[in-house]
Coordinates of C-alpha atoms in Angstrom, one line a residue:
M1 CA 87.5 -33.9 -38.1
G2 CA 84.7 -33.4 -40.7
G3 CA 82.1 -35.9 -42.0
L4 CA 78.7 -36.4 -43.6
L5 CA 75.6 -37.4 -41.6
S6 CA 73.6 -38.9 -44.4
S7 CA 75.9 -40.4 -47.2
G8 CA 78.9 -42.5 -47.6
K9 CA 79.7 -45.2 -45.1
P10 CA 77.3 -46.0 -42.4
R11 CA 77.8 -43.8 -39.3
G12 CA 76.8 -44.0 -35.6
A13 CA 73.1 -44.9 -35.0
L14 CA 72.3 -45.8 -38.5
R15 CA 74.8 -48.7 -38.9
S16 CA 72.3 -51.1 -37.7
I17 CA 69.8 -50.2 -40.5
R18 CA 72.0 -52.3 -42.9
A19 CA 72.2 -55.1 -40.3
A20 CA 68.3 -55.0 -39.9
R21 CA 67.5 -55.8 -43.5
P22 CA 67.7 -59.7 -43.0
A23 CA 65.5 -59.2 -39.9
L24 CA 63.2 -57.2 -41.8
R25 CA 62.8 -60.0 -44.4
L26 CA 62.2 -62.6 -41.7
A27 CA 59.7 -60.2 -40.1
R28 CA 57.9 -59.7 -43.3
L29 CA 57.6 -63.5 -43.8
A30 CA 56.4 -64.1 -40.3
A31 CA 53.7 -61.3 -40.8
L32 CA 52.5 -63.1 -43.9
S33 CA 52.3 -66.4 -42.2
A34 CA 50.7 -65.5 -38.9
A35 CA 49.0 -62.8 -37.0
A36 CA 50.4 -61.4 -34.0
C37 CA 49.7 -60.7 -30.4
G38 CA 49.5 -57.3 -28.7
A39 CA 50.1 -55.8 -25.4
L40 CA 50.3 -52.2 -24.3
A41 CA 52.6 -50.0 -22.7
C42 CA 55.3 -52.1 -23.7
Q43 CA 54.1 -54.9 -22.0
K44 CA 50.5 -55.0 -22.8
P45 CA 47.2 -52.8 -22.8
A46 CA 44.1 -53.9 -21.0
D47 CA 40.7 -53.3 -22.2
A48 CA 40.6 -55.0 -25.4
P49 CA 39.8 -58.6 -26.0
A50 CA 43.4 -59.7 -25.8
D51 CA 43.2 -60.9 -29.3
A52 CA 42.9 -57.7 -31.0
G53 CA 46.3 -58.2 -29.9
A54 CA 46.7 -61.9 -30.0
T55 CA 46.0 -63.2 -33.2
A56 CA 48.9 -62.3 -34.3
V57 CA 47.6 -58.4 -28.6
A58 CA 46.4 -28.4 -37.8
D59 CA 43.6 -23.0 -45.4
D60 CA 40.3 -24.3 -46.3
A61 CA 40.7 -27.7 -44.9
G62 CA 42.4 -26.1 -41.8
A63 CA 39.6 -24.0 -41.1
A64 CA 37.2 -26.9 -40.9
A65 CA 39.6 -28.9 -38.9
I66 CA 39.9 -26.0 -36.3
E67 CA 36.2 -25.9 -35.9
N68 CA 35.6 -29.6 -36.3
A69 CA 38.7 -31.4 -35.0
A70 CA 40.4 -29.1 -32.4
A71 CA 37.2 -27.3 -31.0
H72 CA 36.3 -30.0 -28.6
P73 CA 33.3 -31.5 -30.4
A74 CA 31.0 -33.9 -28.6
P75 CA 33.0 -36.7 -27.3
G76 CA 33.4 -39.6 -29.7
S77 CA 31.5 -38.5 -32.8
A78 CA 34.3 -39.6 -35.2
A79 CA 34.1 -43.2 -34.2
A80 CA 30.7 -44.0 -35.2
A81 CA 30.0 -46.0 -38.4
P82 CA 29.1 -43.9 -41.4
P83 CA 25.5 -43.8 -42.7
S84 CA 24.5 -47.1 -44.4
D85 CA 21.5 -48.5 -46.0
K86 CA 22.0 -51.7 -44.1
P87 CA 20.5 -52.4 -40.7
L88 CA 22.7 -51.9 -37.8
L89 CA 23.9 -53.8 -34.7
G90 CA 24.8 -52.3 -31.5
V91 CA 27.4 -53.2 -28.8
T92 CA 26.1 -53.6 -25.3
A93 CA 29.2 -55.1 -23.6
F94 CA 32.2 -53.0 -22.7
V95 CA 33.9 -54.9 -25.5
A96 CA 32.7 -57.4 -28.1
T97 CA 34.9 -59.7 -30.1
V98 CA 34.7 -59.8 -33.9
Y99 CA 35.4 -63.3 -35.4
K100 CA 36.4 -64.3 -38.8
E101 CA 33.7 -66.9 -39.1
P102 CA 30.3 -67.4 -37.3
R103 CA 31.9 -69.3 -34.3
D104 CA 33.8 -68.3 -31.2
T105 CA 36.6 -70.8 -32.0
S106 CA 37.5 -69.0 -35.3
K107 CA 40.2 -66.3 -35.7
K108 CA 39.6 -63.0 -33.9
L109 CA 39.7 -59.9 -36.2
G110 CA 39.4 -57.3 -33.5
Y111 CA 36.7 -55.9 -31.2
L112 CA 34.1 -53.1 -30.8
R113 CA 33.1 -51.0 -27.6
V114 CA 30.0 -50.4 -25.9
G115 CA 27.9 -48.1 -28.0
S116 CA 29.3 -48.9 -31.2
R117 CA 26.9 -49.3 -34.1
V118 CA 27.9 -51.0 -37.4
P119 CA 26.2 -52.2 -40.5
R120 CA 25.2 -55.9 -40.2
S121 CA 23.6 -58.5 -42.5
A122 CA 19.7 -58.8 -42.7
E123 CA 19.9 -62.4 -41.4
P124 CA 22.2 -64.2 -39.1
A125 CA 24.7 -66.8 -40.5
G126 CA 24.0 -69.3 -38.0
T127 CA 23.3 -69.9 -34.1
A128 CA 25.9 -72.3 -33.1
G129 CA 26.9 -71.4 -29.5
C130 CA 24.9 -68.0 -30.1
P131 CA 21.2 -68.3 -29.8
G132 CA 20.7 -64.8 -30.8
G133 CA 22.5 -65.4 -34.0
W134 CA 25.9 -64.5 -35.7
Y135 CA 25.5 -61.4 -37.8
A136 CA 28.0 -60.5 -40.5
I137 CA 29.3 -56.8 -40.0
E138 CA 31.2 -54.4 -42.0
P139 CA 33.9 -54.7 -43.4
R140 CA 33.9 -58.2 -42.4
G141 CA 33.6 -60.7 -39.6
F142 CA 30.9 -61.8 -37.3
L143 CA 29.4 -60.7 -33.9
C144 CA 27.1 -62.7 -31.7
V145 CA 23.8 -61.0 -30.7
G146 CA 23.0 -61.6 -27.1
Q147 CA 24.9 -60.5 -24.0
D148 CA 27.4 -58.5 -26.2
A149 CA 25.4 -57.1 -29.0
T150 CA 21.8 -56.3 -29.8
L151 CA 19.6 -55.5 -32.8
D152 CA 17.4 -53.2 -30.7
L153 CA 19.1 -49.7 -31.5
D154 CA 16.8 -48.2 -28.6
D155 CA 18.6 -50.3 -26.0
P156 CA 19.4 -48.0 -23.1
I157 CA 23.0 -49.0 -22.8
L158 CA 23.7 -47.8 -26.4
K159 CA 22.2 -44.6 -25.5
A160 CA 23.9 -44.3 -22.2
A161 CA 27.4 -45.0 -24.0
G162 CA 27.2 -42.2 -26.5
P163 CA 29.0 -41.8 -29.7
G164 CA 32.2 -43.3 -28.5
P165 CA 35.9 -41.9 -28.8
N166 CA 36.6 -38.9 -30.9
L167 CA 39.1 -39.6 -33.4
R168 CA 39.3 -36.0 -34.7
T169 CA 41.3 -35.1 -31.5
A170 CA 44.6 -35.8 -30.1
L171 CA 43.0 -37.2 -26.9
P172 CA 39.9 -39.2 -27.8
Y173 CA 38.3 -38.8 -24.3
R174 CA 38.6 -36.3 -21.5
Y175 CA 41.2 -37.3 -18.8
G176 CA 41.9 -36.7 -15.2
F177 CA 44.1 -38.1 -12.4
V178 CA 42.9 -39.3 -9.0
R179 CA 44.3 -37.3 -6.2
A180 CA 42.7 -39.2 -3.4
V181 CA 41.3 -42.7 -3.3
L182 CA 37.7 -42.6 -4.5
P183 CA 34.8 -45.0 -5.1
L184 CA 33.7 -45.6 -8.5
Y185 CA 29.9 -45.3 -7.9
L186 CA 27.3 -47.1 -9.9
R187 CA 24.5 -44.6 -9.1
V188 CA 24.1 -41.1 -7.7
P189 CA 25.0 -41.7 -4.1
T190 CA 23.3 -39.8 -1.2
A191 CA 25.2 -37.7 1.1
E192 CA 24.9 -40.6 3.7
E193 CA 26.2 -43.1 1.2
Q194 CA 29.2 -40.9 0.4
R195 CA 30.1 -40.5 4.0
K196 CA 29.9 -44.1 4.4
S197 CA 32.1 -44.9 1.4
E198 CA 34.7 -42.1 1.7
F199 CA 37.1 -41.5 4.6
K200 CA 36.9 -38.0 6.3
L201 CA 34.8 -36.9 3.4
D202 CA 33.6 -33.7 5.1
E203 CA 37.4 -32.6 5.7
H204 CA 38.0 -33.3 2.1
L205 CA 35.1 -31.2 0.9
A206 CA 36.1 -28.3 3.0
W207 CA 39.7 -28.5 1.7
F208 CA 38.4 -28.7 -1.9
E209 CA 36.0 -25.8 -1.5
E210 CA 39.0 -23.6 -0.2
N211 CA 41.4 -24.8 -2.9
K212 CA 39.4 -25.5 -6.0
A213 CA 40.5 -22.7 -8.1
T214 CA 44.0 -23.8 -7.8
V215 CA 43.9 -27.6 -7.7
Q216 CA 41.4 -27.8 -10.7
R217 CA 43.4 -25.3 -12.9
V218 CA 44.6 -26.7 -16.2
V219 CA 47.0 -25.6 -18.9
L220 CA 46.7 -25.7 -22.8
G221 CA 47.2 -29.2 -23.9
A222 CA 47.0 -31.8 -26.7
N223 CA 43.5 -30.8 -27.9
D224 CA 44.3 -27.1 -28.0
V225 CA 46.7 -27.7 -31.0
P226 CA 44.7 -27.0 -34.2
L227 CA 45.0 -30.1 -36.5
D228 CA 44.3 -30.8 -40.1
E229 CA 42.1 -33.7 -41.2
R230 CA 45.1 -35.9 -41.0
G231 CA 46.0 -35.0 -37.5
V232 CA 49.0 -32.8 -38.7
P233 CA 49.4 -29.7 -36.5
L234 CA 48.4 -26.7 -38.7
P235 CA 51.4 -24.3 -39.5
G236 CA 50.9 -20.6 -38.4
K237 CA 48.4 -21.5 -35.7
R238 CA 49.2 -20.9 -32.1
L239 CA 48.5 -23.3 -29.2
G240 CA 44.8 -22.6 -28.3
E241 CA 43.8 -20.8 -31.4
L242 CA 40.8 -22.9 -32.3
G243 CA 38.6 -20.5 -34.2
L244 CA 35.0 -20.8 -33.0
G245 CA 35.8 -23.6 -30.6
K246 CA 36.9 -23.1 -27.0
N247 CA 40.3 -24.1 -25.7
S248 CA 40.9 -25.7 -22.4
L249 CA 41.4 -22.5 -20.6
E250 CA 38.0 -21.3 -21.8
L251 CA 36.1 -24.6 -20.7
G252 CA 34.4 -25.1 -17.6
E253 CA 34.8 -27.8 -15.3
G254 CA 31.9 -29.7 -16.7
A255 CA 33.4 -29.9 -20.3
L256 CA 36.8 -30.7 -18.9
F257 CA 35.2 -33.8 -17.4
G258 CA 33.4 -34.8 -20.7
G259 CA 30.2 -32.9 -20.4
E260 CA 28.6 -30.5 -22.8
G261 CA 28.5 -27.7 -20.5
E262 CA 28.4 -26.8 -16.8
N263 CA 25.0 -27.8 -16.0
D264 CA 24.3 -31.0 -17.9
P265 CA 21.4 -33.1 -16.3
I266 CA 21.8 -36.2 -14.6
P267 CA 21.5 -39.0 -17.3
F268 CA 18.4 -40.8 -18.0
W269 CA 19.9 -44.1 -16.9
L270 CA 20.6 -42.7 -13.3
D271 CA 16.9 -41.7 -12.8
G272 CA 16.4 -41.0 -9.2
R273 CA 18.4 -43.3 -7.0
K274 CA 18.1 -46.1 -9.3
R275 CA 20.4 -47.4 -12.1
L276 CA 18.5 -48.4 -15.2
I277 CA 21.3 -50.3 -17.0
R278 CA 23.5 -53.1 -15.7
N279 CA 27.1 -52.8 -14.5
I280 CA 29.3 -53.4 -17.5
S281 CA 32.7 -52.9 -15.7
D282 CA 34.8 -55.8 -14.8
F283 CA 34.1 -55.3 -11.0
K284 CA 30.9 -57.3 -10.4
V285 CA 28.7 -56.5 -7.5
P286 CA 25.0 -57.1 -6.5
D287 CA 22.4 -55.0 -8.1
Y288 CA 22.0 -53.1 -4.8
A289 CA 25.6 -52.1 -4.5
V290 CA 26.4 -48.4 -4.4
F291 CA 29.7 -48.6 -6.0
A292 CA 32.1 -51.0 -7.9
D293 CA 35.6 -51.0 -6.6
R294 CA 37.8 -47.9 -5.8
A295 CA 40.3 -46.0 -7.9
R296 CA 43.7 -45.6 -6.3
R297 CA 45.8 -42.3 -6.0
F298 CA 47.5 -41.5 -9.3
T299 CA 45.1 -43.5 -11.4
G300 CA 44.3 -41.9 -15.0
L301 CA 40.6 -42.0 -15.8
S302 CA 38.9 -41.2 -19.1
F303 CA 35.4 -39.5 -19.2
I304 CA 32.4 -39.2 -21.5
G305 CA 30.3 -36.9 -19.5
S306 CA 29.9 -35.1 -16.2
F307 CA 26.8 -33.6 -14.2
P308 CA 26.5 -31.6 -11.0
T309 CA 24.1 -32.7 -8.2
G310 CA 22.2 -30.9 -5.4
P311 CA 22.4 -30.9 -1.7
E312 CA 21.1 -34.4 -1.3
S313 CA 24.4 -35.5 -2.9
L314 CA 26.6 -32.9 -1.2
N315 CA 26.5 -30.7 -4.3
R316 CA 29.4 -32.7 -6.0
R317 CA 30.0 -33.2 -9.5
F318 CA 30.3 -36.6 -10.8
A319 CA 32.2 -37.6 -14.1
I320 CA 31.0 -40.7 -16.1
T321 CA 33.9 -43.1 -17.1
T322 CA 33.9 -44.9 -20.3
D323 CA 32.6 -48.2 -18.5
L324 CA 29.7 -46.0 -17.2
R325 CA 30.7 -45.8 -13.5
L326 CA 30.8 -42.3 -11.7
A327 CA 33.7 -40.7 -10.4
P328 CA 33.4 -37.7 -7.9
T329 CA 35.4 -34.9 -9.4
T330 CA 36.5 -33.3 -6.2
K331 CA 39.0 -36.2 -6.0
V332 CA 40.1 -35.8 -9.6
K333 CA 42.2 -33.2 -11.4
P334 CA 41.3 -32.6 -15.0
D335 CA 44.3 -33.2 -17.4
T336 CA 44.8 -31.9 -20.8
G337 CA 48.2 -33.8 -21.9
S338 CA 51.1 -32.4 -23.5
P339 CA 50.9 -30.1 -26.4
W340 CA 54.3 -31.2 -27.8
H341 CA 54.4 -32.4 -31.3
G342 CA 56.7 -33.0 -34.1
V343 CA 56.9 -31.5 -37.6
E344 CA 55.7 -32.3 -41.0
L345 CA 58.5 -32.5 -43.5
N346 CA 58.4 -31.1 -47.0
D347 CA 60.6 -29.4 -49.4
Q348 CA 61.0 -26.3 -47.2
L349 CA 61.9 -28.5 -43.9
T350 CA 63.3 -31.9 -44.5
L351 CA 66.1 -34.2 -43.1
P352 CA 68.6 -33.9 -41.6
L353 CA 67.4 -32.0 -38.6
A354 CA 67.9 -31.9 -34.9
F355 CA 65.5 -31.4 -32.0
V356 CA 67.0 -29.7 -28.8
R357 CA 66.6 -32.1 -25.9
S358 CA 68.6 -30.3 -23.3
R359 CA 67.1 -27.3 -21.5
N360 CA 70.5 -25.7 -21.1
A361 CA 71.6 -26.1 -24.6
R362 CA 73.6 -23.4 -26.5
D363 CA 74.7 -23.2 -29.9
V364 CA 78.5 -23.4 -30.7
Q365 CA 81.1 -21.7 -32.7
I366 CA 84.2 -23.7 -33.8
Q367 CA 87.5 -22.2 -34.4
G368 CA 90.2 -24.6 -35.1
D369 CA 90.1 -27.1 -32.4
K370 CA 88.2 -24.9 -30.0
A371 CA 84.3 -25.0 -29.4
T372 CA 82.9 -21.9 -27.8
P373 CA 79.3 -21.9 -26.4
G374 CA 77.0 -19.1 -27.8
K375 CA 73.3 -18.3 -27.7
E376 CA 70.9 -20.4 -25.7
L377 CA 68.8 -22.7 -27.7
P378 CA 64.9 -23.1 -27.1
F379 CA 64.1 -26.3 -25.6
R380 CA 62.7 -28.8 -28.3
E381 CA 63.6 -26.2 -31.0
V382 CA 63.8 -27.8 -34.5
I383 CA 67.0 -27.0 -36.2
P384 CA 67.7 -27.8 -39.9
L385 CA 71.2 -29.3 -40.5
T386 CA 73.5 -29.3 -43.4
G387 CA 74.7 -32.8 -43.1
R388 CA 78.2 -31.8 -41.8
M389 CA 79.7 -32.8 -38.7
R390 CA 82.9 -31.8 -36.7
R391 CA 84.4 -33.6 -33.8
V392 CA 86.2 -31.6 -31.0
E393 CA 87.8 -33.2 -28.0
G394 CA 85.6 -36.4 -28.6
V395 CA 82.4 -34.6 -28.9
K396 CA 80.4 -34.4 -32.2
Y397 CA 79.2 -31.1 -33.4
Y398 CA 76.5 -30.9 -36.1
R399 CA 76.5 -27.9 -38.6
T400 CA 73.3 -26.0 -38.9
K401 CA 71.9 -24.3 -42.1
D402 CA 72.4 -20.8 -40.4
Q403 CA 76.2 -21.6 -39.9
R404 CA 76.3 -22.6 -36.3
Y405 CA 77.1 -26.0 -34.6
V406 CA 75.0 -27.9 -32.1
S407 CA 76.5 -30.5 -29.6
Q408 CA 75.5 -34.2 -29.9
L409 CA 74.9 -33.8 -26.1
D410 CA 72.2 -31.5 -26.4
V411 CA 70.2 -32.7 -29.6
G412 CA 68.6 -35.7 -31.1
L413 CA 69.0 -36.2 -34.7
A414 CA 66.7 -37.2 -37.4
I415 CA 68.7 -38.2 -40.5
A416 CA 68.3 -40.2 -43.7
P417 CA 69.8 -43.7 -43.5
S418 CA 72.9 -44.6 -45.3
A419 CA 71.4 -47.8 -46.4
W420 CA 67.7 -48.2 -47.4
P421 CA 65.7 -51.1 -46.2
A422 CA 63.7 -53.3 -48.3
V423 CA 60.3 -51.4 -47.6
A424 CA 61.8 -48.2 -48.6
E425 CA 63.0 -49.6 -52.0
K426 CA 59.5 -50.9 -52.6
G427 CA 58.0 -47.4 -51.8
E428 CA 56.1 -48.7 -48.8
K429 CA 55.2 -46.8 -45.6
W430 CA 57.6 -47.6 -42.8
I431 CA 58.5 -46.1 -39.4
E432 CA 62.1 -45.5 -38.1
V433 CA 63.1 -45.1 -34.4
S434 CA 66.4 -44.2 -33.1
I435 CA 67.0 -45.2 -29.5
Q436 CA 70.2 -43.1 -29.2
H437 CA 68.6 -40.0 -30.5
Q438 CA 65.0 -40.6 -29.2
T439 CA 63.5 -39.7 -32.6
L440 CA 60.9 -41.2 -34.7
V441 CA 60.6 -40.6 -38.5
L442 CA 57.6 -41.6 -40.8
W443 CA 58.8 -42.5 -44.2
E444 CA 56.9 -43.1 -47.6
G445 CA 59.5 -45.1 -49.5
K446 CA 62.4 -42.9 -49.4
R447 CA 60.7 -39.6 -48.7
P448 CA 60.4 -38.5 -44.9
V449 CA 57.0 -37.1 -44.0
Y450 CA 57.1 -36.5 -40.3
A451 CA 59.7 -36.5 -37.5
T452 CA 59.3 -36.0 -33.8
L453 CA 60.8 -36.9 -30.3
V454 CA 59.8 -40.1 -28.5
S455 CA 60.5 -41.8 -25.2
T456 CA 61.7 -45.2 -25.4
G457 CA 62.6 -47.8 -22.7
Q458 CA 64.5 -46.5 -19.6
A459 CA 67.2 -49.0 -20.0
G460 CA 68.5 -47.6 -23.4
M461 CA 70.5 -50.2 -25.2
G462 CA 70.2 -52.7 -22.6
D463 CA 68.8 -56.2 -23.0
P464 CA 65.1 -56.2 -23.7
K465 CA 64.8 -59.6 -22.2
T466 CA 66.2 -58.6 -18.7
T467 CA 65.7 -54.8 -18.6
T468 CA 63.2 -52.0 -19.6
A469 CA 65.0 -51.4 -22.9
T470 CA 63.0 -51.3 -26.1
V471 CA 63.3 -54.3 -28.4
R472 CA 65.4 -53.6 -31.5
G473 CA 64.9 -54.9 -35.2
A474 CA 62.4 -54.8 -37.9
F475 CA 58.8 -55.6 -37.2
R476 CA 55.3 -55.1 -38.6
M477 CA 52.4 -53.6 -36.7
R478 CA 50.5 -56.6 -35.2
N479 CA 47.3 -54.8 -34.0
K480 CA 45.9 -51.3 -33.4
H481 CA 43.7 -50.2 -30.5
I482 CA 42.1 -46.8 -30.3
T483 CA 42.5 -46.9 -26.5
A484 CA 43.0 -49.7 -23.9
T485 CA 43.9 -49.6 -20.2
M486 CA 47.4 -50.2 -18.8
D487 CA 49.0 -50.1 -15.4
S488 CA 51.8 -47.8 -14.3
N489 CA 54.3 -50.3 -15.5
E490 CA 52.8 -50.1 -19.0
S491 CA 51.3 -53.5 -18.6
S492 CA 48.0 -54.7 -19.9
S493 CA 46.1 -57.6 -20.5
V494 CA 45.6 -56.9 -24.2
G495 CA 47.9 -58.8 -26.4
G496 CA 51.5 -59.3 -25.8
R497 CA 51.2 -62.8 -26.6
A498 CA 53.0 -65.0 -29.1
D499 CA 50.1 -67.4 -29.6
T500 CA 47.1 -66.9 -32.0
T501 CA 44.3 -67.2 -29.5
A502 CA 42.9 -64.9 -27.1
D503 CA 40.7 -64.8 -24.1
A504 CA 37.5 -62.9 -24.0
P505 CA 36.1 -60.3 -21.6
S506 CA 34.4 -62.2 -18.8
S507 CA 31.1 -61.1 -20.1
S508 CA 31.8 -61.6 -23.7
R509 CA 33.9 -63.7 -26.3
G510 CA 37.2 -63.0 -27.3
A511 CA 40.4 -61.8 -25.5
K512 CA 40.3 -60.5 -22.0
P513 CA 40.2 -56.9 -21.9
D514 CA 40.6 -54.9 -18.7
K515 CA 37.1 -53.4 -18.6
G516 CA 38.1 -50.7 -16.3
G517 CA 40.4 -52.5 -13.9
S518 CA 44.2 -52.7 -14.1
S519 CA 46.3 -55.6 -15.3
K520 CA 48.8 -57.3 -13.2
E521 CA 50.1 -59.6 -15.8
R522 CA 53.6 -58.3 -15.6
S523 CA 54.1 -58.2 -11.8
A524 CA 55.9 -61.4 -11.6
K525 CA 57.8 -61.2 -15.0
K526 CA 61.2 -59.8 -15.9
P527 CA 60.8 -56.4 -17.6
G528 CA 60.4 -57.0 -21.3
A529 CA 58.8 -60.5 -21.1
A530 CA 55.6 -61.3 -22.9
A531 CA 52.6 -62.0 -20.8
K532 CA 51.2 -65.5 -20.5
P533 CA 47.6 -65.8 -22.1
E534 CA 44.9 -66.4 -19.5
E535 CA 43.8 -70.2 -19.4
G536 CA 40.0 -69.8 -19.3
A537 CA 38.1 -69.0 -15.9
K538 CA 40.4 -68.5 -13.0
T539 CA 39.8 -69.0 -9.3
P540 CA 39.1 -65.8 -7.4
R541 CA 41.9 -64.4 -5.3
K542 CA 41.9 -61.8 -2.7
G543 CA 42.5 -58.6 -4.6
D544 CA 40.5 -59.7 -7.8
G545 CA 37.5 -57.7 -9.1
E546 CA 35.1 -59.6 -6.9
Y547 CA 32.3 -58.0 -4.7
G548 CA 33.3 -57.6 -1.1
V549 CA 37.1 -57.9 -2.0
T550 CA 38.6 -54.5 -3.3
R551 CA 42.0 -54.8 -4.8
R552 CA 44.5 -54.6 -2.2
R553 CA 46.5 -51.4 -1.6
G554 CA 49.7 -51.3 -3.6
E555 CA 48.7 -54.4 -5.6
G556 CA 49.5 -54.2 -9.2
T557 CA 50.1 -50.4 -9.3
Y558 CA 47.7 -47.8 -10.3
A559 CA 45.8 -47.9 -13.7
L560 CA 46.1 -45.6 -16.7
R561 CA 42.7 -45.9 -18.3
D562 CA 42.2 -45.6 -22.1
V563 CA 45.7 -45.0 -23.1
P564 CA 45.3 -43.6 -26.6
Y565 CA 46.3 -44.9 -30.1
I566 CA 48.3 -48.1 -29.3
Q567 CA 49.9 -50.0 -32.0
Y568 CA 51.7 -53.4 -31.0
F569 CA 54.6 -54.4 -33.1
A570 CA 56.2 -57.2 -31.1
A571 CA 54.9 -59.2 -28.0
G572 CA 54.8 -56.7 -25.2
Y573 CA 56.0 -53.7 -27.3
A574 CA 53.9 -51.0 -28.7
L575 CA 53.8 -47.4 -29.9
H576 CA 51.2 -45.5 -27.8
A577 CA 50.3 -42.0 -26.6
A578 CA 51.4 -41.1 -22.9
Y579 CA 49.0 -38.5 -21.5
W580 CA 50.6 -38.6 -18.2
H581 CA 54.1 -37.1 -19.0
D582 CA 56.0 -34.5 -21.0
V583 CA 59.5 -35.8 -21.3
F584 CA 59.6 -36.8 -24.8
G585 CA 63.3 -36.9 -26.1
T586 CA 64.2 -38.6 -22.9
P587 CA 64.1 -42.4 -22.3
R588 CA 61.3 -43.0 -19.9
S589 CA 59.1 -46.1 -20.6
H590 CA 59.1 -49.9 -19.4
G591 CA 59.9 -50.8 -23.0
C592 CA 57.1 -49.4 -25.2
I593 CA 57.7 -46.3 -27.4
N594 CA 55.9 -43.4 -25.8
L595 CA 54.6 -40.6 -27.9
S596 CA 52.8 -37.3 -27.2
P597 CA 49.1 -37.5 -27.7
I598 CA 49.3 -35.5 -31.0
D599 CA 52.1 -37.5 -32.5
A600 CA 50.5 -40.8 -31.5
H601 CA 47.3 -39.7 -33.1
R602 CA 49.2 -38.6 -36.3
V603 CA 51.0 -42.0 -36.5
F604 CA 47.9 -44.1 -35.7
M605 CA 45.8 -42.4 -38.4
W606 CA 48.9 -42.8 -41.0
T607 CA 49.8 -46.4 -40.5
E608 CA 48.0 -49.3 -42.2
P609 CA 45.7 -50.9 -42.0
Q610 CA 43.0 -48.4 -40.8
V611 CA 40.7 -49.3 -37.9
P612 CA 37.2 -49.7 -39.6
P613 CA 34.5 -47.2 -38.5
G614 CA 32.8 -48.2 -35.5
W615 CA 35.6 -50.6 -34.4
H616 CA 37.9 -50.1 -31.5
A617 CA 40.7 -52.4 -32.4
I618 CA 42.0 -54.6 -35.1
N619 CA 44.5 -57.4 -35.7
T620 CA 46.4 -56.9 -38.8
G621 CA 46.9 -59.8 -41.4
E622 CA 45.3 -61.1 -44.7
E623 CA 41.7 -60.3 -43.6
L624 CA 42.2 -56.5 -42.7
G625 CA 45.6 -55.7 -44.3
E626 CA 49.2 -56.1 -43.3
G627 CA 50.7 -53.8 -40.7
T628 CA 53.1 -51.0 -41.5
T629 CA 56.7 -51.8 -40.8
I630 CA 58.7 -50.3 -38.1
I631 CA 62.5 -50.5 -37.8
I632 CA 64.2 -49.7 -34.4
H633 CA 67.9 -49.2 -34.1
E634 CA 70.5 -47.7 -31.9

């Protein structure tokens, strides 16, 4: 039996588009009347002031992109504010909340991270609740100068933090995974201090010396794909072909952990055995402490630098985390993320198309009522379709442009809807996600511009209120985070709330970001439920980030630090990069929509509104712009 994929009566997975139109209108009205929340990993990120998620929680250009974007430039150079004639303000807390008005009870517009420098007003707008003064920053909003920010651009914390995340690359930091429990040191530890802090350390170091070449080996990954200035993979360029830049296989261990080279000096702020800057992580300890908390096995860490040491410190290399703690790299495996990515659509390649999702897929020849398997199809091959379909023995087979068929059991479809939503009729940008096909398409009006595979909630079409299914319907992006920390259940203390207030980091105002620690907000909730907002100061409990009480083994789950390019569209649900897996095209998440780093970067840079230079996260709305629409259906 034959049929059309993209015209006529609604078919299969796209029938719900028409049903989603009323929901879309409601979502647009809601977006106009209130900002939203934001939580990560489908169920909330963690190192943002929760309210960047709560007011609402690779040609000529290509050559430049190869050298500047994909060639592993100095970490973070793209996040800094552009040159300005105005004086600058620098952020000295791990995160600092931006308020709409010069008071900490006003609406939260977003937040900045440590090291950010942004243009500011010459004089403060007031000092209410902020003795250092509330300064207006670009493009709008106010920051409090004091514990969170400074006018002194020579402040050592600003210099220690460096330029920030690199927005020209698919992964904004360098990443690695903890292979054995490790302390996060605050200063360079002596050999004696390390032996006291790390169980059976000499045995570990002997093992590492013998196996280093194997266990530290990396493969070509996300940052080895040449990208253009929009974050789109450059056609005709091979994985690892970065022009003058080195790819991951050509980099040494120092650069893989965020350094400039193999022998970077110990940073100025770790002079001798002293730490010359305060501890900005969320694990508070006395000034004399050697380390602040431990990282569990499987924890994902992000790095901004690394350096070797001498015999006095057992000749170990230490990597610098984004919150300025030190991880011994003998216990961390560098990671490069998946190089998988979708395709740019144009006149030569457009919808309908199919992505091969099965590793054992074969094309099919159909004669009469018999389907005969043919040649093997490469995993994740992109196959242009004609829009025709046949059904044989209850299985749908889709006609390819080169006169073959592919089985519905082996592919995920990206096809035009049979009924256009209102945003398409208006020519706006919108995102379409199919849970059945595990595909995502970026649309500009009725023109598709990009298509890829994703991983939605493990429970498929289950009830999002009681399972790990992804919520369905029409939504607008509520907030955007360059990175935030989640736990292994994709939970985080960033956003995910339905209210319009947020808690600030313990050392600053605003929503409570996880400044290096993992969130446990979702541990007592049903999957898919939104996190409850914190209610001010809480009584310390065993397992909290307090000196002398390390988080309990097995408590919460391990952390995934600095998950990139997070965009919340509903309480507890977000689009975000997953640097820890490469099964895109298969349901995997706890409710969020996982994308490869390259795809998440592409989508993040495409959606509206843009995160202002120097900022780390924003809440959408009338102040900074309404968020792009996303429609999720069967």
